[in-house]
Coordinates of C-alpha atoms in Angstrom, one line a residue:
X199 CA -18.0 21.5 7.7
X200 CA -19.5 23.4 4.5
X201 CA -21.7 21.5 2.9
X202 CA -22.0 21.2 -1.0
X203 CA -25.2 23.2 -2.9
X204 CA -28.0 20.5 -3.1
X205 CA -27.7 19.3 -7.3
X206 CA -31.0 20.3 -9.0
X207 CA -31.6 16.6 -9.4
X208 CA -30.4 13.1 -7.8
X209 CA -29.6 10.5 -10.0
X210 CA -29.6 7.0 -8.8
X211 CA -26.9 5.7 -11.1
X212 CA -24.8 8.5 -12.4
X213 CA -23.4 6.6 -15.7
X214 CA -27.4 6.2 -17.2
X215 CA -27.3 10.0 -16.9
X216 CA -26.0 11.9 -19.9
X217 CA -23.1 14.1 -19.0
X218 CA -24.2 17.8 -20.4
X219 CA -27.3 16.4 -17.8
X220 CA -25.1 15.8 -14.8
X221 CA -23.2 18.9 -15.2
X222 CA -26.2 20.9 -15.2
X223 CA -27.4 19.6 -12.0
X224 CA -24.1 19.8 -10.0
X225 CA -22.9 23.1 -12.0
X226 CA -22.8 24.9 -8.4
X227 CA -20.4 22.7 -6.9
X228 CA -18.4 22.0 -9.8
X229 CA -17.7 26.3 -9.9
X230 CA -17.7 26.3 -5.5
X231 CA -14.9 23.1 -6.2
X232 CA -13.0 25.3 -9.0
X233 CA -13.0 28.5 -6.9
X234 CA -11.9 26.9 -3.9
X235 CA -8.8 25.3 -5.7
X236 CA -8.7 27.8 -8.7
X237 CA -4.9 28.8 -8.3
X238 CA -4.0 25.0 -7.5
X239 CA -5.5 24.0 -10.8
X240 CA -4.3 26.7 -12.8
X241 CA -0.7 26.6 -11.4
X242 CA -0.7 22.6 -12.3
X243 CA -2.4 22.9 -15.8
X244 CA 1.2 24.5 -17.0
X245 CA 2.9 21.0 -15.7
X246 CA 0.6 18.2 -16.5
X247 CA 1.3 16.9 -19.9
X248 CA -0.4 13.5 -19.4
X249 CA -3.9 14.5 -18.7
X250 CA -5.1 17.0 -21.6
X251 CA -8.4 17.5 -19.7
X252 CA -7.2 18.0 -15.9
X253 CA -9.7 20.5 -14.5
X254 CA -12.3 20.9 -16.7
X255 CA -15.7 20.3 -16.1
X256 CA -15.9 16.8 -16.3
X257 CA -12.8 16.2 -14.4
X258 CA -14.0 18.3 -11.2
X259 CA -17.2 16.7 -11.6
X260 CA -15.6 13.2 -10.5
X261 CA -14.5 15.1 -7.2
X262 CA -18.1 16.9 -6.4
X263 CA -19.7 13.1 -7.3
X264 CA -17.0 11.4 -5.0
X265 CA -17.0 13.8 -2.2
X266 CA -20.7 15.2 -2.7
X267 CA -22.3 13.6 0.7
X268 CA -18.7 14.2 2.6
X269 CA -18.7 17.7 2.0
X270 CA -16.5 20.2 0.2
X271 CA -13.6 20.4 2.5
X272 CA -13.2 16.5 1.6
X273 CA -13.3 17.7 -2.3
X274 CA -10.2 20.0 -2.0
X275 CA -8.0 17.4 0.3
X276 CA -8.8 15.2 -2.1
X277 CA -8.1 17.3 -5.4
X278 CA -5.4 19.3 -3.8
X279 CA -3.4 16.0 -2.8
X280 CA -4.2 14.7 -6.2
X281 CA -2.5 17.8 -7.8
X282 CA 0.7 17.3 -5.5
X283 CA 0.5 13.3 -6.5
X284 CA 0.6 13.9 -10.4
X285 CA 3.3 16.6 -9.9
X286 CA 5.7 14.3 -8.3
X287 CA 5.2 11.7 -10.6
X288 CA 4.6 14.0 -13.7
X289 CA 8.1 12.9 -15.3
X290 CA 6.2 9.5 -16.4
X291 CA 2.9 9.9 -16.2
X292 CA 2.5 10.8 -19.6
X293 CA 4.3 7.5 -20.7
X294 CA 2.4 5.0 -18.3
X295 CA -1.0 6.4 -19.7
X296 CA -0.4 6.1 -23.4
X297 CA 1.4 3.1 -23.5
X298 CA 4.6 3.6 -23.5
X299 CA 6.7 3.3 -20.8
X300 CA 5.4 0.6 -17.7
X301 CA 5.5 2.2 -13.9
X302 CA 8.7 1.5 -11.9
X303 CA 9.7 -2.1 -11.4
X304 CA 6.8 -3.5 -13.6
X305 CA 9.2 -6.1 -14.9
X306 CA 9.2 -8.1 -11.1
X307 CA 6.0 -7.4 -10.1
X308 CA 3.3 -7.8 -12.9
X309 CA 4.2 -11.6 -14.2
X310 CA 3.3 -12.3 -10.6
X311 CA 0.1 -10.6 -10.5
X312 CA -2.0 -11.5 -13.3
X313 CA -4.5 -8.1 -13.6
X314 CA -5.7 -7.4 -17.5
X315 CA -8.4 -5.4 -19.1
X316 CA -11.1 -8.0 -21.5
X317 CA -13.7 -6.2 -23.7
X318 CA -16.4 -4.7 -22.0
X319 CA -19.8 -5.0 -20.3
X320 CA -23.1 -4.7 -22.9
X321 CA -23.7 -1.1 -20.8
X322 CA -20.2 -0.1 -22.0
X323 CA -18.2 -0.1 -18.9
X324 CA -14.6 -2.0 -18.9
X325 CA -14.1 -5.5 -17.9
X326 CA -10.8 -5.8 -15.5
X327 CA -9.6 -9.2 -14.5
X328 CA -7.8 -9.8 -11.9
X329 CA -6.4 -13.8 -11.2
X330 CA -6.1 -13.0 -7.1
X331 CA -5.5 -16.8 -6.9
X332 CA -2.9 -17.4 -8.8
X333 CA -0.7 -14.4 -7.8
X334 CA 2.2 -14.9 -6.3
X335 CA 3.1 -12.3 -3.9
X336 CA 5.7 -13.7 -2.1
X337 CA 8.0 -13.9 -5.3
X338 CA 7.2 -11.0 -6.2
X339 CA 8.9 -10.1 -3.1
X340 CA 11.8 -11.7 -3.6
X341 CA 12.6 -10.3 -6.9
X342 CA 14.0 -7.3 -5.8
X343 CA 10.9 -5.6 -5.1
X344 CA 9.5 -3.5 -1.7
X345 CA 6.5 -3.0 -0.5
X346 CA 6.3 0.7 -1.2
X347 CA 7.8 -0.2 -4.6
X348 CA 4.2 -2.4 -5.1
X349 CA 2.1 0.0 -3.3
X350 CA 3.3 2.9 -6.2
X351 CA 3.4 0.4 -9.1
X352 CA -0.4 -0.6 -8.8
X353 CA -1.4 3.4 -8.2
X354 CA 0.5 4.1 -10.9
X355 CA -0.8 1.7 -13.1
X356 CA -4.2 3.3 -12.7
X357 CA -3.1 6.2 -14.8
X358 CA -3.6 4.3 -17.9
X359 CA -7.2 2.7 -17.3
X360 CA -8.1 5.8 -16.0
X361 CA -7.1 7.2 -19.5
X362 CA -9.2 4.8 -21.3
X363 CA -11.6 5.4 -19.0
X364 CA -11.7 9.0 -19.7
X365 CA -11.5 9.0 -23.1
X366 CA -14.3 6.7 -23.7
X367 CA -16.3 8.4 -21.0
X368 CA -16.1 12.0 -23.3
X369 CA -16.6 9.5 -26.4
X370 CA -20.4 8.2 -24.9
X371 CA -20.8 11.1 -23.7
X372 CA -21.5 9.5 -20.0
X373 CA -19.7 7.7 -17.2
X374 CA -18.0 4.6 -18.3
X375 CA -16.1 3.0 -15.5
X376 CA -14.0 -0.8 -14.7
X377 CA -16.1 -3.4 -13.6
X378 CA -13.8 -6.0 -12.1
X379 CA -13.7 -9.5 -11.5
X380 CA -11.5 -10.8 -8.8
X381 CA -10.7 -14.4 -9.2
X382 CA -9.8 -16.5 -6.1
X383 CA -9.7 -19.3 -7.0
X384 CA -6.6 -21.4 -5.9
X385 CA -6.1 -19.1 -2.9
X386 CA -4.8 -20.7 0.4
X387 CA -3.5 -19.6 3.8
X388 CA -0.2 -20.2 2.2
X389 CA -1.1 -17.0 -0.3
X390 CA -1.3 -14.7 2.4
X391 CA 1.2 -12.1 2.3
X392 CA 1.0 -9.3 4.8
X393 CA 3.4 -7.2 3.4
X394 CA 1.3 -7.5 0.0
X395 CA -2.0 -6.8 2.0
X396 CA -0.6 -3.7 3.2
X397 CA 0.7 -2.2 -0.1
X398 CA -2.5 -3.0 -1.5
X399 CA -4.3 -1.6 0.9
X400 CA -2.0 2.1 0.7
X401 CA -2.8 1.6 -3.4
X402 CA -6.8 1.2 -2.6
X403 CA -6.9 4.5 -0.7
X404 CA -4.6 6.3 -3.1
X405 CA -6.4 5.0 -6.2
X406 CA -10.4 6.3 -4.7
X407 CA -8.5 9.7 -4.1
X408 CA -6.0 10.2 -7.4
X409 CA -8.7 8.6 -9.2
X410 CA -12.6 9.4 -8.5
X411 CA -15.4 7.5 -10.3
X412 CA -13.1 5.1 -12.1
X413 CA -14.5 1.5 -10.3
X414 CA -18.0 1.0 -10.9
X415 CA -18.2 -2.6 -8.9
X416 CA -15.8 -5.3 -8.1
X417 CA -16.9 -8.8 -7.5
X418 CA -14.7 -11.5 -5.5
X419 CA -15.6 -14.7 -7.2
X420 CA -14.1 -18.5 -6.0
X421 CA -13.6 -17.5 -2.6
X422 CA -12.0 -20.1 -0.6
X423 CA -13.5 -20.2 2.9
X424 CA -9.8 -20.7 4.2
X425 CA -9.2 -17.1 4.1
X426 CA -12.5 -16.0 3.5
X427 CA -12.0 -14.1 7.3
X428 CA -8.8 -12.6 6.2
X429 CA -10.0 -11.2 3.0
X430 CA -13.1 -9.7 4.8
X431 CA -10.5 -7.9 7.6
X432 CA -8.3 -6.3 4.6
X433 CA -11.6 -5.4 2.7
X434 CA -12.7 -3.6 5.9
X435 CA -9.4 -1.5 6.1
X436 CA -10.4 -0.2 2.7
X437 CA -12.2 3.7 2.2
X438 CA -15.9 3.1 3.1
X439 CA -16.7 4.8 -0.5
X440 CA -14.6 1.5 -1.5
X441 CA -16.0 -1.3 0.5
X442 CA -19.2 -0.2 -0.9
X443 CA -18.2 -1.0 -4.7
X444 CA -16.9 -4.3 -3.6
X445 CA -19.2 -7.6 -3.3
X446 CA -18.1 -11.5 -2.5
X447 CA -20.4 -14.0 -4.7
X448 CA -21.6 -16.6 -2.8
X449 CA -22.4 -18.4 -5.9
X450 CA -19.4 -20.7 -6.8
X451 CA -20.7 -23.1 -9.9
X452 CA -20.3 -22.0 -13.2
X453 CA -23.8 -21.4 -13.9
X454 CA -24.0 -19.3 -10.6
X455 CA -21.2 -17.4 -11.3
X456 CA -22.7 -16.7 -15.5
X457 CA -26.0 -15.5 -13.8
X458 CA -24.5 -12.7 -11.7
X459 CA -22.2 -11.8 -14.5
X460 CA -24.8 -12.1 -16.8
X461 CA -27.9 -10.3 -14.3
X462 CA -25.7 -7.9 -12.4
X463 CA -22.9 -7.1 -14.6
X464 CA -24.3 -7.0 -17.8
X465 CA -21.4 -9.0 -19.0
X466 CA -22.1 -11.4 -22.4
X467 CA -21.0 -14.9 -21.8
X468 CA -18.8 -14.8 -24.6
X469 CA -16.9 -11.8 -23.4
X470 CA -16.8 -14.1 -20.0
X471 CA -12.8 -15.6 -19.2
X472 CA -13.8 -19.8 -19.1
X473 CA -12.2 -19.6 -15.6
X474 CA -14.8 -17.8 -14.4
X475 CA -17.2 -20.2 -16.2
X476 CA -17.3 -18.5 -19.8
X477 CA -16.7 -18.9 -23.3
X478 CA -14.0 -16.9 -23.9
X479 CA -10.9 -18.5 -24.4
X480 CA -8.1 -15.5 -25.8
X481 CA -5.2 -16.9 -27.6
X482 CA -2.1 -16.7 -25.1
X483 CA -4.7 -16.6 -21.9
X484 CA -7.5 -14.3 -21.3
X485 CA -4.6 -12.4 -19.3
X486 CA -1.6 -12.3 -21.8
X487 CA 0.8 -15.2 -20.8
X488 CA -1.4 -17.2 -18.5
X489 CA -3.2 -20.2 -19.7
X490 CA -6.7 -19.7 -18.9
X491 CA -6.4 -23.5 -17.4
X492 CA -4.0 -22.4 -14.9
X493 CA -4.7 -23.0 -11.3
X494 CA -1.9 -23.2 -9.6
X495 CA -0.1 -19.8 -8.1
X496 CA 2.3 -18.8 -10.5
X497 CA 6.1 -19.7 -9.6
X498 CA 9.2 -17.8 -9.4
X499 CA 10.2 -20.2 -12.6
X500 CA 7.0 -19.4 -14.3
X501 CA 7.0 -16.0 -13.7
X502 CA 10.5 -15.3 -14.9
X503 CA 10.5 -17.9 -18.3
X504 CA 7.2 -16.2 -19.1
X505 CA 8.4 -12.4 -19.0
X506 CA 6.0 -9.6 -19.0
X507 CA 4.0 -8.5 -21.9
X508 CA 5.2 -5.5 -23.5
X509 CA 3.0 -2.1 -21.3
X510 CA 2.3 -1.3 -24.9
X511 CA 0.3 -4.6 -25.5
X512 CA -1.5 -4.6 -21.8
X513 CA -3.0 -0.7 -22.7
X514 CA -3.4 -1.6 -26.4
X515 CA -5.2 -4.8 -25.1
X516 CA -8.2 -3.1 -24.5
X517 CA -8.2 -0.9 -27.9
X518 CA -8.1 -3.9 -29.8
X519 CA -10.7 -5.7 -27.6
X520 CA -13.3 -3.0 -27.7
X521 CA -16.2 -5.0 -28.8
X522 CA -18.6 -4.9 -31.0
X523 CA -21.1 -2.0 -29.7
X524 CA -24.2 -3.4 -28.3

């Protein structure tokens, strides 16, 4: 397998590195990427219309960063089935990432799966918060949704973080990424769903391929040790590049959890939901329409009195919520 041109420098952590910096270095395998796919790129830069940057620089950079160790014939599967993605699904993209129109079936499946973005870390990247324990995927289910249905509804709702993600990326001028925080607290044996595991596990793989260098870390927190085993059997089904992003905190009291927000997520304790043993307490739920004191799964009753919150609001949520700069 050809191998990609060694960078004139390694970085340790690619988002302390300026960009201009990390082009430079990798400038040889961004131009091998573009040549390789040059009439696949240019062909789809007349279609897209929801991603004003597809193919630049910066964008093949996130393939060469993703695929660097794997090798270049791993780039172009991966960019090349990226480019037949986004033109299947081109009619809406443009919608789902700025806010205006939610994926497919968003209405049955997201007042069961509480997921939000909340401020940011004091490095800049994007808080994501996910409620694992409180989901409810078996209602979900049951209102009129499939599993492929779930599968494309959480890839597709990646477009719009990775649009925020994007932008404020070019804004700072280096890679910002989601740093999420998986809450599992409430989970039982009674919350596993394998038809749920499976879909999520399709949107994991889809997401690290459609969408390179958009997770920084993700951090289980409250992990019950009911189902600890079956949580580490999905996580291992998961892209290796994936598992590596994703940790389980052993600490479960609220001071633990602070420190390791605190120490290894950069994450102020104000900015911190007080489920996971914060301050912050949002008006209407640190996840629109779900009481932070909420710790039972959300039922079918629940889910359907509560509605969804507007697309609009869930992408704006982060706009307004962009903190102060630290």
């Amino acid at each position: 397998a050809m191998s990609f041109p060694k960078p004139l420098a390694e970085y340790p952590d690619t988002c302390a590195v300026p960009l201009a910096q990390l082009i430079a270095a990798y400038e040889d395998s961004i131009d091998l990427l573009y040549e390789s796919c040059h009439a696949e790129i240019e062909a789809h830069k007349l279609v897209e219309k929801a991603d004003p940057n597809f193919g630049d620089d910066i964008y093949l950079l996130r393939y060469v960063l993703s695929h660097h160790k794997k090798g270049v014939e791993k780039a172009i599967n991966a960019l090349k089935e990226t480019i037949k993605w986004r033109a299947k699904h081109q009619a809406i993209l443009p919608a789902i990432r700025n806010g205006t129109q939610a994926p497919p079936k968003d209405e049955v499946l997201r007042p069961f799966f509480p997921m939000s973005p909340h401020y940011r870390t004091t490095d800049g990247h994007i808080i994501y918060v996910v409620r694992n324990g409180i989901a409810n995927g078996h209602a979900a289910f049951e209102g009129k949704a499939t599993p492929e249905d779930m599968a494309d509804w959480a890839t597709l709702s990646k477009e719009a973080m990775f649009g925020i993600t994007d932008s404020e990326t070019r804004k700072a001028g280096r890679l910002l990424k989601l740093v999420t925080l998986m809450d599992f607290k409430g989970a039982g044996l009674s919350s596993y769903n394998g038809k749920l595991n499976s879909s999520m596990s399709r949107a994991s793989k889809e997401s690290e391929l459609f969408y390179p260098q958009l997770l920084r870390k993700s951090i289980i927190f409250n992990m019950p040790s009911v189902i600890g085993t079956i949580v580490s059997v999905f996580l291992k089904l998961m892209p290796h590049s994936l598992q590596e992003k994703i940790s389980i905190c052993n600490e479960h009291s609220p001071e633990g959890i602070r420190r390791v927000c605190r120490e290894e997520l950069h994450i102020d304790i104000k900015d911190l939901p007080t489920f996971l043993g914060g301050e912050c307490e949002c008006e209407g739920g640190c996840i629109r329409n779900v009481p932070n004191a909420q710790c039972e799964r959300i039922t079918v009753e629940e889910g359907q009195s509560r509605g969804v919150s507007q697309w609009t609001q869930f992408v704006d949520r982060f706009h307004r919520r962009s903190p102060k700069s630290s």
